[in-house]
């Protein structure tokens, strides 16, 4: 069975600080990787996704993530966060045998002005 | 394009009562998923429909939960009888290809008292 680990449960940053949220998955086969964001009072939205090709994926709002197969990781990064990035971030994975997303426990990001 | 619609947005019921949650996927999306997030925990998969058929119901917690998808359109998730541990946010997602892209609804927050 696949699983996803997000090591940071709550992160507090000041505006303009750089962000990196960790995500590790466990599955030996081919995976598809996702980062979702949930802003306060809103639904889950897709930030970015990786299926194949260039392991550095760029998403919306200046976010990017790097797939490192050897480390089973898919960390999310943003060079300079804004107050509007305050939200909860979820890493998720699917594989060729299972279409349903498996989520990590989420990371709550709080950006202070 | 209309998004995934869930209702009610909130429901408070007493232990032992019945509640039915509804999800209207994006028109034309054959794949429909139900997920649940119990407070403080990760978002967990419940089941997956392809059109009106249950493709994967391995995440359904017990037989108090019954999901249907009439005619391959909207879906309902019934909890009968509800228990305290059923409290949480129930998310629905739909996908055209079942694999690469998922659109989430805003969720139904269920509180069992």
PDB file of C-alpha atoms in Angstrom:
ATOM      1  CA  UNK A   1       0.000   0.000   0.000  1.00  0.00           C
ATOM      2  CA  UNK A   2       1.178   3.481  -0.708  1.00  0.00           C
ATOM      3  CA  UNK A   3       1.484   6.190   1.894  1.00  0.00           C
ATOM      4  CA  UNK A   4       2.486   9.847   2.015  1.00  0.00           C
ATOM      5  CA  UNK A   5       4.345  11.638   4.778  1.00  0.00           C
ATOM      6  CA  UNK A   6       4.392  15.364   5.326  1.00  0.00           C
ATOM      7  CA  UNK A   7       6.864  16.127   8.056  1.00  0.00           C
ATOM      8  CA  UNK A   8       5.920  19.712   8.782  1.00  0.00           C
ATOM      9  CA  UNK A   9       2.515  20.005  10.373  1.00  0.00           C
ATOM     10  CA  UNK A  10       2.551  23.714  11.061  1.00  0.00           C
ATOM     11  CA  UNK A  11       4.907  26.257   9.551  1.00  0.00           C
ATOM     12  CA  UNK A  12       5.032  29.945  10.403  1.00  0.00           C
ATOM     13  CA  UNK A  13       6.942  32.304   8.122  1.00  0.00           C
ATOM     14  CA  UNK A  14       7.290  36.005   7.602  1.00  0.00           C
ATOM     15  CA  UNK A  15       6.415  37.537   4.253  1.00  0.00           C
ATOM     16  CA  UNK A  16       9.212  37.256   1.683  1.00  0.00           C
ATOM     17  CA  UNK A  17      10.719  34.225   3.406  1.00  0.00           C
ATOM     18  CA  UNK A  18      11.430  31.137   1.329  1.00  0.00           C
ATOM     19  CA  UNK A  19       9.288  28.068   1.734  1.00  0.00           C
ATOM     20  CA  UNK A  20      10.009  24.393   1.441  1.00  0.00           C
ATOM     21  CA  UNK A  21       7.477  21.782   2.509  1.00  0.00           C
ATOM     22  CA  UNK A  22       8.578  18.199   2.652  1.00  0.00           C
ATOM     23  CA  UNK A  23       6.699  15.271   1.134  1.00  0.00           C
ATOM     24  CA  UNK A  24       7.825  11.667   0.982  1.00  0.00           C
ATOM     25  CA  UNK A  25       5.880   8.760  -0.400  1.00  0.00           C
ATOM     26  CA  UNK A  26       6.226   5.045  -0.182  1.00  0.00           C
ATOM     27  CA  UNK A  27       5.512   3.075  -3.317  1.00  0.00           C
ATOM     28  CA  UNK A  28       7.968   1.190  -5.448  1.00  0.00           C
ATOM     29  CA  UNK A  29       6.310   1.640  -8.822  1.00  0.00           C
ATOM     30  CA  UNK A  30       5.353   4.495 -11.079  1.00  0.00           C
ATOM     31  CA  UNK A  31       3.557   7.296  -9.305  1.00  0.00           C
ATOM     32  CA  UNK A  32       1.821  10.522 -10.110  1.00  0.00           C
ATOM     33  CA  UNK A  33       2.365  13.267  -7.563  1.00  0.00           C
ATOM     34  CA  UNK A  34       0.259  16.249  -6.632  1.00  0.00           C
ATOM     35  CA  UNK A  35       0.233  19.237  -4.350  1.00  0.00           C
ATOM     36  CA  UNK A  36      -3.135  20.658  -3.361  1.00  0.00           C
ATOM     37  CA  UNK A  37      -3.877  23.794  -1.382  1.00  0.00           C
ATOM     38  CA  UNK A  38      -6.900  24.677   0.691  1.00  0.00           C
ATOM     39  CA  UNK A  39      -7.298  28.356   1.482  1.00  0.00           C
ATOM     40  CA  UNK A  40      -9.477  29.236   4.459  1.00  0.00           C
ATOM     41  CA  UNK A  41     -13.109  28.571   3.627  1.00  0.00           C
ATOM     42  CA  UNK A  42     -12.379  27.287   0.153  1.00  0.00           C
ATOM     43  CA  UNK A  43     -12.183  23.943  -1.583  1.00  0.00           C
ATOM     44  CA  UNK A  44      -9.052  21.976  -2.389  1.00  0.00           C
ATOM     45  CA  UNK A  45      -7.271  23.384  -5.420  1.00  0.00           C
ATOM     46  CA  UNK A  46      -4.508  21.875  -7.485  1.00  0.00           C
ATOM     47  CA  UNK A  47      -1.174  23.685  -7.199  1.00  0.00           C
ATOM     48  CA  UNK A  48       0.866  21.427  -9.426  1.00  0.00           C
ATOM     49  CA  UNK A  49       1.298  17.845 -10.541  1.00  0.00           C
ATOM     50  CA  UNK A  50       3.994  15.541 -11.815  1.00  0.00           C
ATOM     51  CA  UNK A  51       3.440  12.610 -14.151  1.00  0.00           C
ATOM     52  CA  UNK A  52       6.654  12.236 -16.100  1.00  0.00           C
ATOM     53  CA  UNK A  53       9.402  14.192 -17.767  1.00  0.00           C
ATOM     54  CA  UNK A  54      11.188  17.129 -16.190  1.00  0.00           C
ATOM     55  CA  UNK A  55      11.307  16.426 -12.448  1.00  0.00           C
ATOM     56  CA  UNK A  56      11.101  20.129 -11.672  1.00  0.00           C
ATOM     57  CA  UNK A  57       7.472  21.094 -11.956  1.00  0.00           C
ATOM     58  CA  UNK A  58       6.164  24.619 -11.936  1.00  0.00           C
ATOM     59  CA  UNK A  59       2.669  25.343 -10.716  1.00  0.00           C
ATOM     60  CA  UNK A  60       0.416  28.267 -10.084  1.00  0.00           C
ATOM     61  CA  UNK A  61       1.192  31.267  -7.906  1.00  0.00           C
ATOM     62  CA  UNK A  62       4.945  30.831  -8.121  1.00  0.00           C
ATOM     63  CA  UNK A  63       5.085  27.380  -6.551  1.00  0.00           C
ATOM     64  CA  UNK A  64       7.322  24.621  -7.800  1.00  0.00           C
ATOM     65  CA  UNK A  65       8.149  21.096  -6.731  1.00  0.00           C
ATOM     66  CA  UNK A  66      10.962  18.714  -7.463  1.00  0.00           C
ATOM     67  CA  UNK A  67      10.523  14.994  -7.862  1.00  0.00           C
ATOM     68  CA  UNK A  68      13.565  13.087  -6.603  1.00  0.00           C
ATOM     69  CA  UNK A  69      12.919   9.455  -7.346  1.00  0.00           C
ATOM     70  CA  UNK A  70      15.882   8.150  -5.377  1.00  0.00           C
ATOM     71  CA  UNK A  71      14.599   9.878  -2.264  1.00  0.00           C
ATOM     72  CA  UNK A  72      10.910   9.189  -2.879  1.00  0.00           C
ATOM     73  CA  UNK A  73      10.354  12.875  -2.355  1.00  0.00           C
ATOM     74  CA  UNK A  74       8.298  15.641  -3.918  1.00  0.00           C
ATOM     75  CA  UNK A  75       9.023  18.793  -1.933  1.00  0.00           C
ATOM     76  CA  UNK A  76       7.126  21.988  -2.544  1.00  0.00           C
ATOM     77  CA  UNK A  77       9.001  25.283  -2.763  1.00  0.00           C
ATOM     78  CA  UNK A  78       8.358  28.958  -3.189  1.00  0.00           C
ATOM     79  CA  UNK A  79      11.167  31.531  -3.110  1.00  0.00           C
ATOM     80  CA  UNK A  80       9.170  34.306  -1.452  1.00  0.00           C
ATOM     81  CA  UNK A  81       5.878  33.733   0.323  1.00  0.00           C
ATOM     82  CA  UNK A  82       3.072  36.221   0.658  1.00  0.00           C
ATOM     83  CA  UNK A  83       0.438  36.669   3.326  1.00  0.00           C
ATOM     84  CA  UNK A  84      -2.101  35.301   0.820  1.00  0.00           C
ATOM     85  CA  UNK A  85      -0.253  31.966   0.820  1.00  0.00           C
ATOM     86  CA  UNK A  86      -1.641  31.254   4.269  1.00  0.00           C
ATOM     87  CA  UNK A  87      -3.422  27.948   3.764  1.00  0.00           C
ATOM     88  CA  UNK A  88      -3.159  24.227   4.285  1.00  0.00           C
ATOM     89  CA  UNK A  89      -1.065  22.281   1.806  1.00  0.00           C
ATOM     90  CA  UNK A  90      -1.507  18.632   0.942  1.00  0.00           C
ATOM     91  CA  UNK A  91       0.785  16.292  -0.903  1.00  0.00           C
ATOM     92  CA  UNK A  92      -0.941  13.380  -2.659  1.00  0.00           C
ATOM     93  CA  UNK A  93      -0.056  10.438  -4.854  1.00  0.00           C
ATOM     94  CA  UNK A  94      -1.709   8.006  -7.225  1.00  0.00           C
ATOM     95  CA  UNK A  95      -0.184   5.027  -8.981  1.00  0.00           C
ATOM     96  CA  UNK A  96      -0.875   2.983 -12.058  1.00  0.00           C
ATOM     97  CA  UNK A  97      -2.974   0.503 -10.116  1.00  0.00           C
ATOM     98  CA  UNK A  98      -4.990   2.891  -8.025  1.00  0.00           C
ATOM     99  CA  UNK A  99      -6.645   6.039  -9.286  1.00  0.00           C
ATOM    100  CA  UNK A 100      -7.721   7.392  -5.940  1.00  0.00           C
ATOM    101  CA  UNK A 101      -5.482   9.961  -4.316  1.00  0.00           C
ATOM    102  CA  UNK A 102      -3.590   9.055  -1.163  1.00  0.00           C
ATOM    103  CA  UNK A 103      -3.014  12.201   0.869  1.00  0.00           C
ATOM    104  CA  UNK A 104      -0.471  13.264   3.400  1.00  0.00           C
ATOM    105  CA  UNK A 105      -1.671  14.715   6.678  1.00  0.00           C
ATOM    106  CA  UNK A 106      -1.314  18.286   5.470  1.00  0.00           C
ATOM    107  CA  UNK A 107       0.871  21.237   6.428  1.00  0.00           C
ATOM    108  CA  UNK A 108      -0.699  24.357   7.786  1.00  0.00           C
ATOM    109  CA  UNK A 109       1.250  27.412   6.599  1.00  0.00           C
ATOM    110  CA  UNK A 110       0.824  30.716   8.344  1.00  0.00           C
ATOM    111  CA  UNK A 111       2.472  33.737   6.758  1.00  0.00           C
ATOM    112  CA  UNK A 112       2.820  36.759   8.981  1.00  0.00           C
ATOM    113  CA  UNK A 113       2.791  40.230   7.418  1.00  0.00           C
TER     114      UNK A 113
ATOM    115  CA  UNK B   1     -17.785  25.194 -16.422  1.00  0.00           C
ATOM    116  CA  UNK B   2     -19.604  24.554 -13.155  1.00  0.00           C
ATOM    117  CA  UNK B   3     -17.517  22.953 -10.457  1.00  0.00           C
ATOM    118  CA  UNK B   4     -18.228  20.053  -8.171  1.00  0.00           C
ATOM    119  CA  UNK B   5     -21.162  20.887  -5.933  1.00  0.00           C
ATOM    120  CA  UNK B   6     -21.772  19.396  -2.541  1.00  0.00           C
ATOM    121  CA  UNK B   7     -24.633  19.901  -0.176  1.00  0.00           C
ATOM    122  CA  UNK B   8     -25.396  20.510   2.475  1.00  0.00           C
ATOM    123  CA  UNK B   9     -22.312  22.484   3.367  1.00  0.00           C
ATOM    124  CA  UNK B  10     -22.892  21.776   7.045  1.00  0.00           C
ATOM    125  CA  UNK B  11     -24.969  19.205   8.877  1.00  0.00           C
ATOM    126  CA  UNK B  12     -25.420  18.684  12.592  1.00  0.00           C
ATOM    127  CA  UNK B  13     -27.258  15.544  13.600  1.00  0.00           C
ATOM    128  CA  UNK B  14     -27.712  13.466  16.704  1.00  0.00           C
ATOM    129  CA  UNK B  15     -26.097  10.119  17.180  1.00  0.00           C
ATOM    130  CA  UNK B  16     -28.318   7.428  15.728  1.00  0.00           C
ATOM    131  CA  UNK B  17     -29.893   9.633  13.092  1.00  0.00           C
ATOM    132  CA  UNK B  18     -29.474   9.304   9.348  1.00  0.00           C
ATOM    133  CA  UNK B  19     -27.786  11.818   7.098  1.00  0.00           C
ATOM    134  CA  UNK B  20     -27.473  11.903   3.332  1.00  0.00           C
ATOM    135  CA  UNK B  21     -24.781  13.883   1.618  1.00  0.00           C
ATOM    136  CA  UNK B  22     -24.983  14.743  -2.026  1.00  0.00           C
ATOM    137  CA  UNK B  23     -22.362  15.417  -4.660  1.00  0.00           C
ATOM    138  CA  UNK B  24     -22.943  16.757  -8.164  1.00  0.00           C
ATOM    139  CA  UNK B  25     -19.826  16.213 -10.254  1.00  0.00           C
ATOM    140  CA  UNK B  26     -18.757  18.218 -13.244  1.00  0.00           C
ATOM    141  CA  UNK B  27     -20.925  17.269 -16.183  1.00  0.00           C
ATOM    142  CA  UNK B  28     -19.308  14.542 -18.262  1.00  0.00           C
ATOM    143  CA  UNK B  29     -16.963  13.356 -15.548  1.00  0.00           C
ATOM    144  CA  UNK B  30     -17.350   9.605 -15.293  1.00  0.00           C
ATOM    145  CA  UNK B  31     -15.139   9.285 -12.227  1.00  0.00           C
ATOM    146  CA  UNK B  32     -16.432  10.364  -8.849  1.00  0.00           C
ATOM    147  CA  UNK B  33     -14.617   9.990  -5.549  1.00  0.00           C
ATOM    148  CA  UNK B  34     -15.607  10.406  -1.946  1.00  0.00           C
ATOM    149  CA  UNK B  35     -13.059  11.311   0.725  1.00  0.00           C
ATOM    150  CA  UNK B  36     -13.308  12.116   4.398  1.00  0.00           C
ATOM    151  CA  UNK B  37     -11.201  14.119   6.787  1.00  0.00           C
ATOM    152  CA  UNK B  38     -11.687  13.504  10.445  1.00  0.00           C
ATOM    153  CA  UNK B  39     -10.440  16.415  12.533  1.00  0.00           C
ATOM    154  CA  UNK B  40      -6.683  16.444  12.876  1.00  0.00           C
ATOM    155  CA  UNK B  41      -6.189  13.522  10.555  1.00  0.00           C
ATOM    156  CA  UNK B  42      -5.365  13.121   6.883  1.00  0.00           C
ATOM    157  CA  UNK B  43      -7.868  13.109   4.058  1.00  0.00           C
ATOM    158  CA  UNK B  44      -8.822   9.493   3.501  1.00  0.00           C
ATOM    159  CA  UNK B  45     -10.299   7.841   0.453  1.00  0.00           C
ATOM    160  CA  UNK B  46     -13.729   6.283   0.838  1.00  0.00           C
ATOM    161  CA  UNK B  47     -14.769   5.076  -2.584  1.00  0.00           C
ATOM    162  CA  UNK B  48     -14.586   5.582  -6.328  1.00  0.00           C
ATOM    163  CA  UNK B  49     -17.370   5.398  -8.900  1.00  0.00           C
ATOM    164  CA  UNK B  50     -16.923   4.998 -12.611  1.00  0.00           C
ATOM    165  CA  UNK B  51     -20.253   6.067 -13.995  1.00  0.00           C
ATOM    166  CA  UNK B  52     -22.773   4.240 -11.825  1.00  0.00           C
ATOM    167  CA  UNK B  53     -20.476   1.373 -10.828  1.00  0.00           C
ATOM    168  CA  UNK B  54     -18.372   1.177  -7.703  1.00  0.00           C
ATOM    169  CA  UNK B  55     -14.808   0.778  -8.918  1.00  0.00           C
ATOM    170  CA  UNK B  56     -13.171   0.742  -5.512  1.00  0.00           C
ATOM    171  CA  UNK B  57     -14.910   0.885  -2.163  1.00  0.00           C
ATOM    172  CA  UNK B  58     -11.992  -0.278  -0.067  1.00  0.00           C
ATOM    173  CA  UNK B  59     -12.031   2.880   2.032  1.00  0.00           C
ATOM    174  CA  UNK B  60     -15.586   2.617   3.280  1.00  0.00           C
ATOM    175  CA  UNK B  61     -15.280   2.310   7.058  1.00  0.00           C
ATOM    176  CA  UNK B  62     -18.238   0.003   7.717  1.00  0.00           C
ATOM    177  CA  UNK B  63     -21.698  -0.968   6.531  1.00  0.00           C
ATOM    178  CA  UNK B  64     -23.302   2.102   8.079  1.00  0.00           C
ATOM    179  CA  UNK B  65     -22.085   3.954   5.011  1.00  0.00           C
ATOM    180  CA  UNK B  66     -23.932   3.514   1.734  1.00  0.00           C
ATOM    181  CA  UNK B  67     -22.966   5.291  -1.455  1.00  0.00           C
ATOM    182  CA  UNK B  68     -24.941   5.411  -4.653  1.00  0.00           C
ATOM    183  CA  UNK B  69     -24.588   7.093  -7.976  1.00  0.00           C
ATOM    184  CA  UNK B  70     -27.848   7.172  -9.827  1.00  0.00           C
ATOM    185  CA  UNK B  71     -27.530   6.972 -13.590  1.00  0.00           C
ATOM    186  CA  UNK B  72     -23.890   7.905 -13.394  1.00  0.00           C
ATOM    187  CA  UNK B  73     -24.679  11.499 -12.514  1.00  0.00           C
ATOM    188  CA  UNK B  74     -24.913  12.763  -8.936  1.00  0.00           C
ATOM    189  CA  UNK B  75     -23.921  10.656  -5.975  1.00  0.00           C
ATOM    190  CA  UNK B  76     -25.225  10.322  -2.454  1.00  0.00           C
ATOM    191  CA  UNK B  77     -23.479   9.111   0.647  1.00  0.00           C
ATOM    192  CA  UNK B  78     -25.784   7.972   3.412  1.00  0.00           C
ATOM    193  CA  UNK B  79     -24.702   7.375   6.968  1.00  0.00           C
ATOM    194  CA  UNK B  80     -27.176   5.300   8.950  1.00  0.00           C
ATOM    195  CA  UNK B  81     -27.098   5.304  11.917  1.00  0.00           C
ATOM    196  CA  UNK B  82     -24.564   8.049  12.487  1.00  0.00           C
ATOM    197  CA  UNK B  83     -21.985   7.693  15.253  1.00  0.00           C
ATOM    198  CA  UNK B  84     -19.847  10.334  16.938  1.00  0.00           C
ATOM    199  CA  UNK B  85     -16.716   9.177  15.117  1.00  0.00           C
ATOM    200  CA  UNK B  86     -18.368   9.900  11.766  1.00  0.00           C
ATOM    201  CA  UNK B  87     -17.898  13.625  12.357  1.00  0.00           C
ATOM    202  CA  UNK B  88     -15.603  15.243   9.850  1.00  0.00           C
ATOM    203  CA  UNK B  89     -15.511  16.879   6.456  1.00  0.00           C
ATOM    204  CA  UNK B  90     -16.665  14.784   3.528  1.00  0.00           C
ATOM    205  CA  UNK B  91     -15.173  15.741   0.184  1.00  0.00           C
ATOM    206  CA  UNK B  92     -16.278  14.760  -3.250  1.00  0.00           C
ATOM    207  CA  UNK B  93     -14.085  14.965  -6.338  1.00  0.00           C
ATOM    208  CA  UNK B  94     -14.701  14.238  -9.984  1.00  0.00           C
ATOM    209  CA  UNK B  95     -12.413  13.489 -12.870  1.00  0.00           C
ATOM    210  CA  UNK B  96     -12.841  12.948 -16.579  1.00  0.00           C
ATOM    211  CA  UNK B  97      -9.974  10.533 -17.032  1.00  0.00           C
ATOM    212  CA  UNK B  98      -9.873   9.140 -13.551  1.00  0.00           C
ATOM    213  CA  UNK B  99      -6.183   9.508 -13.254  1.00  0.00           C
ATOM    214  CA  UNK B 100      -4.658  12.820 -14.088  1.00  0.00           C
ATOM    215  CA  UNK B 101      -6.916  15.521 -12.853  1.00  0.00           C
ATOM    216  CA  UNK B 102      -9.377  15.853 -10.029  1.00  0.00           C
ATOM    217  CA  UNK B 103     -11.694  18.704  -9.138  1.00  0.00           C
ATOM    218  CA  UNK B 104     -12.888  18.886  -5.568  1.00  0.00           C
ATOM    219  CA  UNK B 105     -16.079  20.191  -4.080  1.00  0.00           C
ATOM    220  CA  UNK B 106     -16.142  22.445  -1.045  1.00  0.00           C
ATOM    221  CA  UNK B 107     -17.020  19.576   1.258  1.00  0.00           C
ATOM    222  CA  UNK B 108     -19.771  18.842   3.744  1.00  0.00           C
ATOM    223  CA  UNK B 109     -18.907  19.352   7.387  1.00  0.00           C
ATOM    224  CA  UNK B 110     -20.765  16.698   9.354  1.00  0.00           C
ATOM    225  CA  UNK B 111     -21.049  16.981  13.101  1.00  0.00           C
ATOM    226  CA  UNK B 112     -22.604  14.149  15.053  1.00  0.00           C
ATOM    227  CA  UNK B 113     -23.570  15.090  18.604  1.00  0.00           C
TER     228      UNK B 113
END
